[in-house]
Amino acid sequence: MDIHIYLQERKKRVDAALARMLPREMDYPPSLCKAIRYSVLEGGKRIRPILAMAAFDASGGRGDSILPFACALEFIHAYSLVHDDLPAMDNDDLRRGKPTVHRVFGEAVAILVGDALLTEAFRTMSQGALDHGVDAEVAIGIINEVSLGAGFSGLVGGQVVDIESEGRDVDLPTLEYIHSHKTGALIVTSLRTGARLAGAAPEELRAITLYGEKLGLAFQIIDDVLNVVGDSERLGKKVGTDAARKKATYPGLLGTEESRRLANEIIGEGIAHLALFQDRAEPLKEIARYLASRIS
Ligand code: GRG
């Protein structure tokens, strides 16, 4: 399979669904609706929705019921980026090659864009479950798990420890906590959402989870490496910011070469967990290889 064509096609499908599900620019209040569309639709690789769809397919899922769940995961991701860029957090001017939401629409609107997107994610999942006749127990189970992945025991918890660790010497277990929560939680949750919606067997769900944990860690290690050696034009955001903020990172602890080697090793371990899916997991394996070698 050609992973570039696969990712392009999936991204196109996700982008069309996102554009359809978001409020229109002229909806009221226009300042908010414009800013919401800007924060979600201007760029982004759509990795989390694509992972959810690939896990759905690998677990034997059929039809379009995955789309609203996939979009909801991207809404949560987009909210986290908008809030992460705020002056109270990373104070970034550039995201996805464009001025950050608070730079264009002001800080108050940016905070509210995040609030609206997070709320909308849960509405979109519940509405999608109703529209597609998803079994109530399955839908509630997924929504419960997404809540855990996004909240204090997931994404938000990781972000807080990350912020509190700035400028301090951080040991490897703390760094692993930050990465597995700030980055890993939503990646694992996305994969498990697809698998659970498709009715994956317990051993399949376990395998997808183990793969996701490895993928999430490797994804963050590469993100850290790109912050040191990446090209800001390609990445669409500033580089060198982690060192400037004295952030705990893998390249900081291990160096960039060793970090890349470690990421590749971790990706190999992740792929090995997918053996029981045989050919159905080909896209998941290729996505992992692609993410390990990414330069943007
Ligand atoms: C504000 C609760 C809260 C959390 C913020 C997203 C985040 C947590 C911080 C951003 C900084 C960072 C390096 C996070 C790790 C996750 C990550 C690599 C985000 C970027 O994800 P990509 O590469 O971005 O999938 P695109 O733009 O392609 O969607």
Coordinates of C-alpha atoms and ligand atoms in Angstrom, one line a residue:
M1 CA 0.0 0.0 0.0
D2 CA 1.0 3.6 -0.6
I3 CA 0.8 5.3 2.8
H4 CA 0.9 8.8 1.3
I5 CA -2.2 8.1 -0.8
Y6 CA -3.9 6.4 2.1
L7 CA -3.3 9.3 4.4
Q8 CA -4.3 11.9 1.7
E9 CA -7.6 10.1 1.1
R10 CA -8.4 9.7 4.7
K11 CA -7.6 13.3 5.5
K12 CA -9.8 14.4 2.6
R13 CA -12.7 12.4 4.1
V14 CA -12.1 13.7 7.6
D15 CA -11.7 17.3 6.4
A16 CA -15.1 17.1 4.5
A17 CA -16.8 15.7 7.6
L18 CA -15.2 18.4 9.9
A19 CA -16.3 21.2 7.6
R20 CA -19.9 19.8 7.6
M21 CA -20.1 19.3 11.3
L22 CA -18.8 22.6 12.4
P23 CA -21.0 25.7 12.7
R24 CA -21.0 27.8 9.5
E25 CA -19.0 31.1 9.4
M26 CA -22.2 33.1 9.2
D27 CA -23.8 31.3 12.2
Y28 CA -24.4 33.4 15.3
P29 CA -22.2 34.6 17.0
P30 CA -20.0 35.1 13.9
S31 CA -16.8 35.9 15.8
L32 CA -17.0 32.6 17.6
C33 CA -18.1 30.5 14.6
K34 CA -15.3 32.0 12.4
A35 CA -12.7 31.3 15.0
I36 CA -13.9 27.7 15.6
R37 CA -13.7 27.0 11.8
Y38 CA -10.2 28.7 11.7
S39 CA -8.9 26.6 14.6
V40 CA -10.0 23.3 13.2
L41 CA -9.9 23.7 9.4
E42 CA -6.6 25.6 8.8
G43 CA -4.1 22.8 8.5
G44 CA -3.4 19.7 10.6
K45 CA -2.5 16.1 9.8
R46 CA -5.7 14.6 11.2
I47 CA -3.6 11.8 12.8
R48 CA -6.1 11.0 15.6
P49 CA -9.2 10.7 13.4
I50 CA -7.2 8.6 10.9
L51 CA -6.0 6.3 13.6
A52 CA -9.6 5.9 14.9
M53 CA -10.7 5.0 11.4
A54 CA -7.8 2.6 10.8
A55 CA -8.5 0.8 14.1
F56 CA -12.2 0.6 13.2
D57 CA -11.3 -1.0 9.8
A58 CA -8.8 -3.4 11.4
S59 CA -11.4 -4.6 13.9
G60 CA -13.9 -5.3 11.1
G61 CA -16.0 -2.1 11.3
R62 CA -18.3 -1.2 8.4
G63 CA -20.0 2.0 7.3
D64 CA -19.7 5.6 8.5
S65 CA -20.5 5.4 12.2
I66 CA -16.8 6.1 13.0
L67 CA -16.9 9.6 11.3
P68 CA -18.6 11.6 14.1
F69 CA -16.3 9.9 16.7
A70 CA -13.3 10.6 14.6
C71 CA -14.3 14.3 14.2
A72 CA -14.9 14.6 17.9
L73 CA -11.4 13.4 18.6
E74 CA -10.0 16.1 16.3
F75 CA -12.2 18.7 18.1
I76 CA -10.6 17.8 21.4
H77 CA -7.1 17.9 19.8
A78 CA -7.8 21.3 18.2
Y79 CA -9.1 22.7 21.5
S80 CA -5.9 21.5 23.3
L81 CA -3.7 23.2 20.7
V82 CA -5.7 26.5 20.9
H83 CA -5.4 26.5 24.7
D84 CA -1.7 25.3 24.7
D85 CA -0.8 28.4 22.5
L86 CA -2.4 30.9 24.9
P87 CA -0.2 33.5 26.6
A88 CA -0.8 31.7 30.0
M89 CA 0.7 28.5 28.5
D90 CA 3.1 28.4 25.6
N91 CA 2.4 31.9 24.3
D92 CA 2.9 30.9 20.7
D93 CA 2.3 33.1 17.6
L94 CA 2.3 30.4 15.0
R95 CA 0.5 27.1 14.6
R96 CA 0.0 25.0 11.5
G97 CA 1.8 27.7 9.6
K98 CA -0.8 30.4 10.5
P99 CA -1.1 32.9 13.3
T100 CA -2.5 31.3 16.4
V101 CA -6.2 31.7 17.3
H102 CA -5.6 34.2 20.1
R103 CA -3.4 36.3 17.8
V104 CA -6.2 36.6 15.2
F105 CA -9.4 36.6 17.3
G106 CA -8.2 37.7 20.8
E107 CA -7.5 35.8 24.0
A108 CA -11.1 35.7 25.3
V109 CA -12.4 34.2 22.0
A110 CA -9.6 31.7 21.9
I111 CA -10.4 30.4 25.4
L112 CA -14.1 30.2 24.4
V113 CA -13.2 28.4 21.1
G114 CA -11.5 25.7 23.2
D115 CA -14.5 25.5 25.6
A116 CA -16.9 25.2 22.7
L117 CA -14.9 22.6 20.8
L118 CA -14.5 20.4 23.9
T119 CA -18.2 20.5 24.5
E120 CA -19.0 20.0 20.9
A121 CA -16.9 16.9 20.8
F122 CA -19.2 15.2 23.3
R123 CA -22.3 16.4 21.5
T124 CA -21.0 15.1 18.2
M125 CA -20.3 11.7 19.6
S126 CA -23.7 11.3 21.3
Q127 CA -25.5 12.7 18.2
G128 CA -23.4 10.3 15.9
A129 CA -24.3 7.4 18.1
L130 CA -28.0 8.3 17.8
D131 CA -27.9 8.9 14.1
H132 CA -26.1 5.6 13.4
G133 CA -28.0 3.4 15.8
V134 CA -24.9 2.6 17.9
D135 CA -25.7 0.3 20.8
A136 CA -26.1 2.5 23.9
E137 CA -23.7 0.6 26.0
V138 CA -21.0 0.8 23.4
A139 CA -21.6 4.5 22.9
I140 CA -21.6 5.3 26.6
G141 CA -18.4 3.2 27.1
I142 CA -16.6 5.1 24.4
I143 CA -17.8 8.5 25.6
N144 CA -16.7 7.5 29.1
E145 CA -13.3 6.5 27.8
V146 CA -12.8 9.7 25.8
S147 CA -13.7 11.7 28.9
L148 CA -10.9 9.9 30.8
G149 CA -8.4 10.4 28.0
A150 CA -9.1 14.1 27.7
G151 CA -9.5 15.0 31.4
F152 CA -7.3 15.2 34.5
S153 CA -6.3 11.5 34.2
G154 CA -5.2 12.1 30.6
L155 CA -4.4 15.1 28.4
V156 CA -5.0 17.8 31.0
G157 CA -3.0 15.9 33.7
G158 CA -0.1 15.6 31.3
Q159 CA -0.2 19.3 30.4
V160 CA -0.2 20.4 34.0
V161 CA 2.9 18.2 34.9
D162 CA 4.6 19.5 31.7
I163 CA 4.0 23.1 32.7
E164 CA 5.1 22.5 36.3
S165 CA 8.3 20.7 35.0
E166 CA 9.5 23.7 33.0
G167 CA 13.0 24.9 34.1
R168 CA 13.4 21.9 36.4
D169 CA 15.5 18.7 36.2
V170 CA 13.0 16.0 35.3
D171 CA 13.7 12.3 35.6
L172 CA 12.7 9.7 33.0
P173 CA 9.5 8.4 34.9
T174 CA 8.2 12.0 35.0
L175 CA 9.0 12.6 31.3
E176 CA 7.2 9.3 30.5
Y177 CA 4.1 10.5 32.6
I178 CA 4.1 13.8 30.6
H179 CA 4.3 12.1 27.2
S180 CA 1.9 9.2 27.9
H181 CA -0.7 11.7 29.2
K182 CA -0.2 14.8 27.1
T183 CA 0.3 13.0 23.8
G184 CA -0.3 9.3 24.4
A185 CA -3.7 9.4 26.0
L186 CA -5.6 10.9 23.1
I187 CA -3.7 8.7 20.6
V188 CA -4.6 5.5 22.6
T189 CA -8.2 6.7 23.1
S190 CA -8.6 7.4 19.3
L191 CA -7.4 3.9 18.5
R192 CA -9.6 2.3 21.2
T193 CA -12.6 4.3 20.0
G194 CA -12.3 2.8 16.5
A195 CA -11.8 -0.7 17.8
R196 CA -14.6 -0.5 20.4
L197 CA -17.1 0.9 17.9
A198 CA -16.3 -2.0 15.5
G199 CA -16.9 -4.5 18.3
A200 CA -13.3 -5.6 18.6
A201 CA -12.6 -8.8 20.6
P202 CA -10.9 -8.3 24.0
E203 CA -7.5 -9.6 22.7
E204 CA -7.8 -7.2 19.7
L205 CA -8.5 -4.3 22.0
R206 CA -5.6 -5.2 24.1
A207 CA -3.3 -5.4 21.1
I208 CA -4.5 -2.0 19.7
T209 CA -3.9 -0.4 23.2
L210 CA -0.3 -1.7 23.4
Y211 CA 0.3 -0.6 19.8
G212 CA -1.1 2.9 20.7
E213 CA 1.0 3.3 23.8
K214 CA 4.1 2.7 21.8
L215 CA 2.9 4.9 18.9
G216 CA 2.1 7.8 21.3
L217 CA 5.5 7.7 22.9
A218 CA 7.4 7.5 19.6
F219 CA 5.2 10.3 18.2
Q220 CA 6.2 12.6 21.1
I221 CA 9.9 11.6 20.9
I222 CA 9.9 12.6 17.2
D223 CA 8.0 15.8 18.0
D224 CA 10.7 16.7 20.5
V225 CA 13.5 15.8 18.0
L226 CA 11.8 18.0 15.4
N227 CA 11.7 20.9 17.9
V228 CA 15.5 20.7 17.9
V229 CA 16.4 19.8 14.3
G230 CA 13.2 20.4 12.4
D231 CA 12.4 23.1 9.8
S232 CA 10.0 25.7 11.2
E233 CA 8.6 26.5 7.7
R234 CA 7.7 22.8 7.2
L235 CA 6.4 22.3 10.7
G236 CA 4.3 25.5 10.6
K237 CA 5.5 26.4 14.1
K238 CA 8.6 27.8 15.8
V239 CA 11.4 25.4 16.6
G240 CA 13.9 25.5 19.5
T241 CA 11.1 26.5 21.9
D242 CA 11.6 23.5 24.2
A243 CA 15.2 24.4 24.9
A244 CA 14.3 28.1 25.3
R245 CA 11.7 27.1 27.9
K246 CA 13.9 24.6 29.6
K247 CA 11.4 21.9 28.9
A248 CA 12.0 18.3 29.7
T249 CA 12.5 16.3 26.4
Y250 CA 14.0 13.1 25.1
P251 CA 16.6 14.9 23.0
G252 CA 17.5 16.9 26.1
L253 CA 18.0 13.7 28.1
L254 CA 19.4 11.4 25.5
G255 CA 20.5 13.5 22.5
T256 CA 18.8 13.6 19.1
E257 CA 20.5 10.6 17.5
E258 CA 19.7 8.3 20.4
S259 CA 16.1 9.7 20.6
R260 CA 15.5 8.8 16.9
R261 CA 16.9 5.4 17.4
L262 CA 14.7 4.9 20.5
A263 CA 11.6 6.1 18.6
N264 CA 12.3 3.6 15.8
E265 CA 12.8 0.8 18.3
I266 CA 9.5 1.7 20.1
I267 CA 7.7 1.8 16.7
G268 CA 9.0 -1.8 15.9
E269 CA 7.6 -3.0 19.3
G270 CA 4.3 -1.3 18.6
I271 CA 3.9 -2.9 15.2
A272 CA 4.7 -6.3 16.7
H273 CA 1.6 -6.1 18.8
L274 CA -0.6 -6.0 15.7
A275 CA 0.3 -9.5 14.5
L276 CA -3.1 -11.0 15.3
F277 CA -4.8 -8.7 12.8
Q278 CA -2.8 -10.0 9.9
D279 CA -3.4 -8.0 6.7
R280 CA -6.2 -5.9 8.2
A281 CA -3.6 -3.9 10.2
E282 CA -1.4 -3.0 7.3
P283 CA -2.5 0.7 7.4
L284 CA -1.8 0.9 11.2
K285 CA 1.6 -0.5 10.6
E286 CA 2.4 1.9 7.8
I287 CA 1.1 4.9 9.8
A288 CA 3.5 4.0 12.6
R289 CA 6.4 3.7 10.1
Y290 CA 5.4 7.0 8.5
L291 CA 5.2 8.8 11.9
A292 CA 8.6 7.6 12.9
S293 CA 10.2 9.0 9.8
R294 CA 8.1 12.2 9.6
I295 CA 9.8 15.6 9.2
S296 CA 6.7 17.8 9.7
Ligands
GRG1 C1 -4.2 22.7 26.8 C2 -5.2 20.7 28.0 C3 -4.2 21.2 27.1 C4 -3.3 20.4 26.5 C5 -2.4 20.8 25.5 C6 -1.6 19.6 22.6 C7 -0.9 20.0 23.8 C8 -1.5 19.7 25.1 C9 0.3 20.6 23.7 C10 0.9 21.0 22.4 C11 2.3 20.8 22.5 C12 2.7 19.4 22.2 C13 4.0 19.1 21.6 C14 1.9 18.4 22.4 C15 2.1 17.0 22.2 C16 1.1 16.5 21.3 C17 1.4 16.9 19.9 C18 2.6 16.4 19.3 C19 0.6 17.8 19.3 C20 0.7 18.1 17.9 O1 0.0 17.1 17.2 P1 0.0 17.0 15.7 O2 1.4 16.9 15.2 O3 -0.6 18.4 15.2 O4 -0.9 15.8 15.3 P2 -1.5 18.7 13.9 O5 -1.3 20.2 13.7 O6 -0.9 17.9 12.7 O7 -2.9 18.3 14.2

